[in-house]
């Protein structure tokens, strides 16, 4: 009889240990709060290259023989209350990025954004005079940087713009 009680106690202890092991002794995980990404960001790169960034070589300017280029000079991205405004300045220049005669164009778009632990979404709702095509794809946020791919209908190219807070 004493032997049966010992075995029964051993079985109860083993079952208790197994039950504790299955629970892992951990507390239930709570959802991680999504950090606020609102604020103003400065354009710091185009296609992974620092500004100013030549995005199009058009050969030579008429009558001068100087290079005819388009380059991105600067830009900003403002995120607030699930809305965004993004702009960048494209310079149409005869010369180089350091010394040129130029016309500047400001590409400006506005829209809505959503950010969650699963990722970021952006949708353009309004564009300025020079925002020829309304396409922003693959938006991402990571460690104080927002980046997305912008399709420029004028140059007919896509650029990866990176903004840093």
PDB file of C-alpha atoms in Angstrom, residues 1-159:
ATOM      1  CA  UNK A   1       0.000   0.000   0.000  1.00  0.00           C
ATOM      2  CA  UNK A   2       2.815   2.386   0.833  1.00  0.00           C
ATOM      3  CA  UNK A   3       4.401   1.510  -2.494  1.00  0.00           C
ATOM      4  CA  UNK A   4       1.194   2.425  -4.363  1.00  0.00           C
ATOM      5  CA  UNK A   5       1.015   5.781  -2.603  1.00  0.00           C
ATOM      6  CA  UNK A   6       4.649   6.520  -3.501  1.00  0.00           C
ATOM      7  CA  UNK A   7       4.008   5.663  -7.128  1.00  0.00           C
ATOM      8  CA  UNK A   8       0.842   7.765  -7.124  1.00  0.00           C
ATOM      9  CA  UNK A   9       2.771  10.701  -5.660  1.00  0.00           C
ATOM     10  CA  UNK A  10       5.517  10.301  -8.266  1.00  0.00           C
ATOM     11  CA  UNK A  11       2.903  10.254 -11.062  1.00  0.00           C
ATOM     12  CA  UNK A  12       1.207  13.377  -9.650  1.00  0.00           C
ATOM     13  CA  UNK A  13       4.554  15.191  -9.341  1.00  0.00           C
ATOM     14  CA  UNK A  14       5.559  14.203 -12.907  1.00  0.00           C
ATOM     15  CA  UNK A  15       2.207  15.312 -14.335  1.00  0.00           C
ATOM     16  CA  UNK A  16       2.501  18.613 -12.464  1.00  0.00           C
ATOM     17  CA  UNK A  17       5.995  19.178 -13.863  1.00  0.00           C
ATOM     18  CA  UNK A  18       4.788  18.368 -17.377  1.00  0.00           C
ATOM     19  CA  UNK A  19       1.904  20.800 -17.049  1.00  0.00           C
ATOM     20  CA  UNK A  20       4.251  23.558 -15.862  1.00  0.00           C
ATOM     21  CA  UNK A  21       6.647  22.807 -18.714  1.00  0.00           C
ATOM     22  CA  UNK A  22       3.848  23.094 -21.256  1.00  0.00           C
ATOM     23  CA  UNK A  23       2.936  26.536 -19.951  1.00  0.00           C
ATOM     24  CA  UNK A  24       6.538  27.589 -20.042  1.00  0.00           C
ATOM     25  CA  UNK A  25       5.966  29.737 -16.998  1.00  0.00           C
ATOM     26  CA  UNK A  26       5.620  32.799 -19.311  1.00  0.00           C
ATOM     27  CA  UNK A  27       3.147  35.627 -19.059  1.00  0.00           C
ATOM     28  CA  UNK A  28       0.872  36.168 -22.035  1.00  0.00           C
ATOM     29  CA  UNK A  29       2.474  38.552 -24.513  1.00  0.00           C
ATOM     30  CA  UNK A  30       0.862  41.920 -24.922  1.00  0.00           C
ATOM     31  CA  UNK A  31       0.773  43.631 -28.304  1.00  0.00           C
ATOM     32  CA  UNK A  32       3.737  45.892 -28.874  1.00  0.00           C
ATOM     33  CA  UNK A  33       2.643  49.525 -29.273  1.00  0.00           C
ATOM     34  CA  UNK A  34       3.392  51.036 -32.668  1.00  0.00           C
ATOM     35  CA  UNK A  35       5.824  53.921 -32.379  1.00  0.00           C
ATOM     36  CA  UNK A  36       4.770  57.305 -33.669  1.00  0.00           C
ATOM     37  CA  UNK A  37       6.515  58.165 -36.906  1.00  0.00           C
ATOM     38  CA  UNK A  38       4.918  61.607 -37.258  1.00  0.00           C
ATOM     39  CA  UNK A  39       7.267  64.489 -37.990  1.00  0.00           C
ATOM     40  CA  UNK A  40       9.318  66.132 -40.692  1.00  0.00           C
ATOM     41  CA  UNK A  41      11.958  64.193 -42.604  1.00  0.00           C
ATOM     42  CA  UNK A  42      14.649  65.543 -44.937  1.00  0.00           C
ATOM     43  CA  UNK A  43      15.414  63.884 -48.258  1.00  0.00           C
ATOM     44  CA  UNK A  44      18.877  62.367 -47.797  1.00  0.00           C
ATOM     45  CA  UNK A  45      19.257  60.087 -50.792  1.00  0.00           C
ATOM     46  CA  UNK A  46      18.024  58.959 -54.180  1.00  0.00           C
ATOM     47  CA  UNK A  47      18.653  55.336 -55.167  1.00  0.00           C
ATOM     48  CA  UNK A  48      21.056  55.003 -52.238  1.00  0.00           C
ATOM     49  CA  UNK A  49      23.218  57.983 -53.290  1.00  0.00           C
ATOM     50  CA  UNK A  50      23.492  61.203 -51.243  1.00  0.00           C
ATOM     51  CA  UNK A  51      22.183  64.520 -52.602  1.00  0.00           C
ATOM     52  CA  UNK A  52      22.579  66.234 -54.968  1.00  0.00           C
ATOM     53  CA  UNK A  53      21.909  63.238 -57.211  1.00  0.00           C
ATOM     54  CA  UNK A  54      21.996  63.351 -61.025  1.00  0.00           C
ATOM     55  CA  UNK A  55      18.974  61.377 -62.234  1.00  0.00           C
ATOM     56  CA  UNK A  56      19.115  62.080 -65.964  1.00  0.00           C
ATOM     57  CA  UNK A  57      21.833  62.997 -68.447  1.00  0.00           C
ATOM     58  CA  UNK A  58      20.346  64.715 -71.499  1.00  0.00           C
ATOM     59  CA  UNK A  59      23.558  65.253 -73.444  1.00  0.00           C
ATOM     60  CA  UNK A  60      24.538  68.873 -74.119  1.00  0.00           C
ATOM     61  CA  UNK A  61      22.682  72.178 -73.820  1.00  0.00           C
ATOM     62  CA  UNK A  62      22.003  73.926 -77.114  1.00  0.00           C
ATOM     63  CA  UNK A  63      24.604  76.487 -78.065  1.00  0.00           C
ATOM     64  CA  UNK A  64      26.733  76.089 -74.944  1.00  0.00           C
ATOM     65  CA  UNK A  65      28.152  72.596 -75.161  1.00  0.00           C
ATOM     66  CA  UNK A  66      27.698  72.339 -71.383  1.00  0.00           C
ATOM     67  CA  UNK A  67      26.181  69.154 -69.925  1.00  0.00           C
ATOM     68  CA  UNK A  68      22.366  69.112 -69.768  1.00  0.00           C
ATOM     69  CA  UNK A  69      21.334  67.231 -66.622  1.00  0.00           C
ATOM     70  CA  UNK A  70      18.457  66.761 -64.237  1.00  0.00           C
ATOM     71  CA  UNK A  71      19.371  66.368 -60.573  1.00  0.00           C
ATOM     72  CA  UNK A  72      17.498  66.159 -57.287  1.00  0.00           C
ATOM     73  CA  UNK A  73      18.653  68.934 -54.963  1.00  0.00           C
ATOM     74  CA  UNK A  74      16.562  68.526 -51.789  1.00  0.00           C
ATOM     75  CA  UNK A  75      13.181  67.552 -50.409  1.00  0.00           C
ATOM     76  CA  UNK A  76      11.012  66.959 -47.375  1.00  0.00           C
ATOM     77  CA  UNK A  77       8.405  64.507 -46.157  1.00  0.00           C
ATOM     78  CA  UNK A  78       5.915  65.515 -43.476  1.00  0.00           C
ATOM     79  CA  UNK A  79       3.842  62.864 -41.700  1.00  0.00           C
ATOM     80  CA  UNK A  80       1.007  63.969 -39.440  1.00  0.00           C
ATOM     81  CA  UNK A  81      -2.372  62.575 -38.392  1.00  0.00           C
ATOM     82  CA  UNK A  82      -2.311  59.834 -41.038  1.00  0.00           C
ATOM     83  CA  UNK A  83      -1.656  62.380 -43.806  1.00  0.00           C
ATOM     84  CA  UNK A  84       1.556  63.095 -45.655  1.00  0.00           C
ATOM     85  CA  UNK A  85       3.090  65.721 -47.900  1.00  0.00           C
ATOM     86  CA  UNK A  86       6.171  64.764 -49.904  1.00  0.00           C
ATOM     87  CA  UNK A  87       8.182  67.018 -52.146  1.00  0.00           C
ATOM     88  CA  UNK A  88      11.513  67.113 -53.846  1.00  0.00           C
ATOM     89  CA  UNK A  89      13.200  69.704 -56.035  1.00  0.00           C
ATOM     90  CA  UNK A  90      14.354  68.620 -59.482  1.00  0.00           C
ATOM     91  CA  UNK A  91      16.826  70.935 -61.192  1.00  0.00           C
ATOM     92  CA  UNK A  92      16.979  71.081 -65.006  1.00  0.00           C
ATOM     93  CA  UNK A  93      20.521  72.381 -65.479  1.00  0.00           C
ATOM     94  CA  UNK A  94      23.057  73.344 -68.097  1.00  0.00           C
ATOM     95  CA  UNK A  95      26.350  72.705 -66.331  1.00  0.00           C
ATOM     96  CA  UNK A  96      27.155  70.613 -63.278  1.00  0.00           C
ATOM     97  CA  UNK A  97      25.492  70.237 -59.905  1.00  0.00           C
ATOM     98  CA  UNK A  98      28.060  72.674 -58.474  1.00  0.00           C
ATOM     99  CA  UNK A  99      27.895  75.339 -61.220  1.00  0.00           C
ATOM    100  CA  UNK A 100      24.877  75.694 -63.471  1.00  0.00           C
ATOM    101  CA  UNK A 101      22.188  77.803 -65.063  1.00  0.00           C
ATOM    102  CA  UNK A 102      18.960  76.091 -64.148  1.00  0.00           C
ATOM    103  CA  UNK A 103      15.221  75.873 -63.899  1.00  0.00           C
ATOM    104  CA  UNK A 104      13.834  74.214 -60.777  1.00  0.00           C
ATOM    105  CA  UNK A 105      10.664  72.187 -60.451  1.00  0.00           C
ATOM    106  CA  UNK A 106       9.093  71.170 -57.168  1.00  0.00           C
ATOM    107  CA  UNK A 107       7.383  67.788 -57.258  1.00  0.00           C
ATOM    108  CA  UNK A 108       4.743  67.789 -54.492  1.00  0.00           C
ATOM    109  CA  UNK A 109       2.190  65.147 -53.587  1.00  0.00           C
ATOM    110  CA  UNK A 110      -0.207  64.759 -50.679  1.00  0.00           C
ATOM    111  CA  UNK A 111      -1.992  61.705 -49.446  1.00  0.00           C
ATOM    112  CA  UNK A 112      -2.753  59.371 -46.600  1.00  0.00           C
ATOM    113  CA  UNK A 113      -0.582  56.851 -44.834  1.00  0.00           C
ATOM    114  CA  UNK A 114      -0.948  54.060 -42.329  1.00  0.00           C
ATOM    115  CA  UNK A 115       1.805  52.552 -40.227  1.00  0.00           C
ATOM    116  CA  UNK A 116       1.550  49.367 -38.177  1.00  0.00           C
ATOM    117  CA  UNK A 117       3.897  46.634 -37.043  1.00  0.00           C
ATOM    118  CA  UNK A 118       3.034  44.800 -40.266  1.00  0.00           C
ATOM    119  CA  UNK A 119       4.331  47.668 -42.430  1.00  0.00           C
ATOM    120  CA  UNK A 120       3.506  50.973 -44.032  1.00  0.00           C
ATOM    121  CA  UNK A 121       1.037  52.022 -46.712  1.00  0.00           C
ATOM    122  CA  UNK A 122       0.850  55.308 -48.643  1.00  0.00           C
ATOM    123  CA  UNK A 123      -1.821  56.515 -51.067  1.00  0.00           C
ATOM    124  CA  UNK A 124      -1.561  59.749 -53.083  1.00  0.00           C
ATOM    125  CA  UNK A 125      -4.747  61.833 -53.049  1.00  0.00           C
ATOM    126  CA  UNK A 126      -3.492  65.109 -54.530  1.00  0.00           C
ATOM    127  CA  UNK A 127      -0.551  66.151 -56.686  1.00  0.00           C
ATOM    128  CA  UNK A 128       1.027  69.462 -57.624  1.00  0.00           C
ATOM    129  CA  UNK A 129       1.641  70.823 -61.110  1.00  0.00           C
ATOM    130  CA  UNK A 130       4.839  68.859 -61.731  1.00  0.00           C
ATOM    131  CA  UNK A 131       3.843  65.552 -60.170  1.00  0.00           C
ATOM    132  CA  UNK A 132       3.092  63.968 -63.534  1.00  0.00           C
ATOM    133  CA  UNK A 133       2.373  60.445 -62.332  1.00  0.00           C
ATOM    134  CA  UNK A 134       0.744  59.528 -59.064  1.00  0.00           C
ATOM    135  CA  UNK A 135       2.690  56.415 -58.145  1.00  0.00           C
ATOM    136  CA  UNK A 136       4.374  55.685 -54.851  1.00  0.00           C
ATOM    137  CA  UNK A 137       5.192  52.054 -54.147  1.00  0.00           C
ATOM    138  CA  UNK A 138       6.946  49.980 -51.488  1.00  0.00           C
ATOM    139  CA  UNK A 139       6.881  52.490 -48.608  1.00  0.00           C
ATOM    140  CA  UNK A 140       8.969  51.456 -45.604  1.00  0.00           C
ATOM    141  CA  UNK A 141       9.816  52.875 -42.201  1.00  0.00           C
ATOM    142  CA  UNK A 142      12.901  51.787 -40.284  1.00  0.00           C
ATOM    143  CA  UNK A 143      14.943  53.458 -37.549  1.00  0.00           C
ATOM    144  CA  UNK A 144      13.984  57.062 -38.290  1.00  0.00           C
ATOM    145  CA  UNK A 145      13.940  56.678 -42.070  1.00  0.00           C
ATOM    146  CA  UNK A 146      11.061  56.539 -44.520  1.00  0.00           C
ATOM    147  CA  UNK A 147      11.688  55.376 -48.055  1.00  0.00           C
ATOM    148  CA  UNK A 148       9.506  54.691 -51.049  1.00  0.00           C
ATOM    149  CA  UNK A 149       9.762  54.270 -54.795  1.00  0.00           C
ATOM    150  CA  UNK A 150       8.487  57.199 -56.826  1.00  0.00           C
ATOM    151  CA  UNK A 151       7.683  56.932 -60.524  1.00  0.00           C
ATOM    152  CA  UNK A 152       8.508  60.174 -62.355  1.00  0.00           C
ATOM    153  CA  UNK A 153       6.524  60.506 -65.570  1.00  0.00           C
ATOM    154  CA  UNK A 154       8.779  63.296 -66.878  1.00  0.00           C
ATOM    155  CA  UNK A 155      12.000  61.296 -66.772  1.00  0.00           C
ATOM    156  CA  UNK A 156      10.084  58.008 -67.130  1.00  0.00           C
ATOM    157  CA  UNK A 157      12.109  56.432 -64.331  1.00  0.00           C
ATOM    158  CA  UNK A 158      11.497  55.126 -60.853  1.00  0.00           C
ATOM    159  CA  UNK A 159      13.595  56.476 -57.982  1.00  0.00           C
TER     160      UNK A 159
END
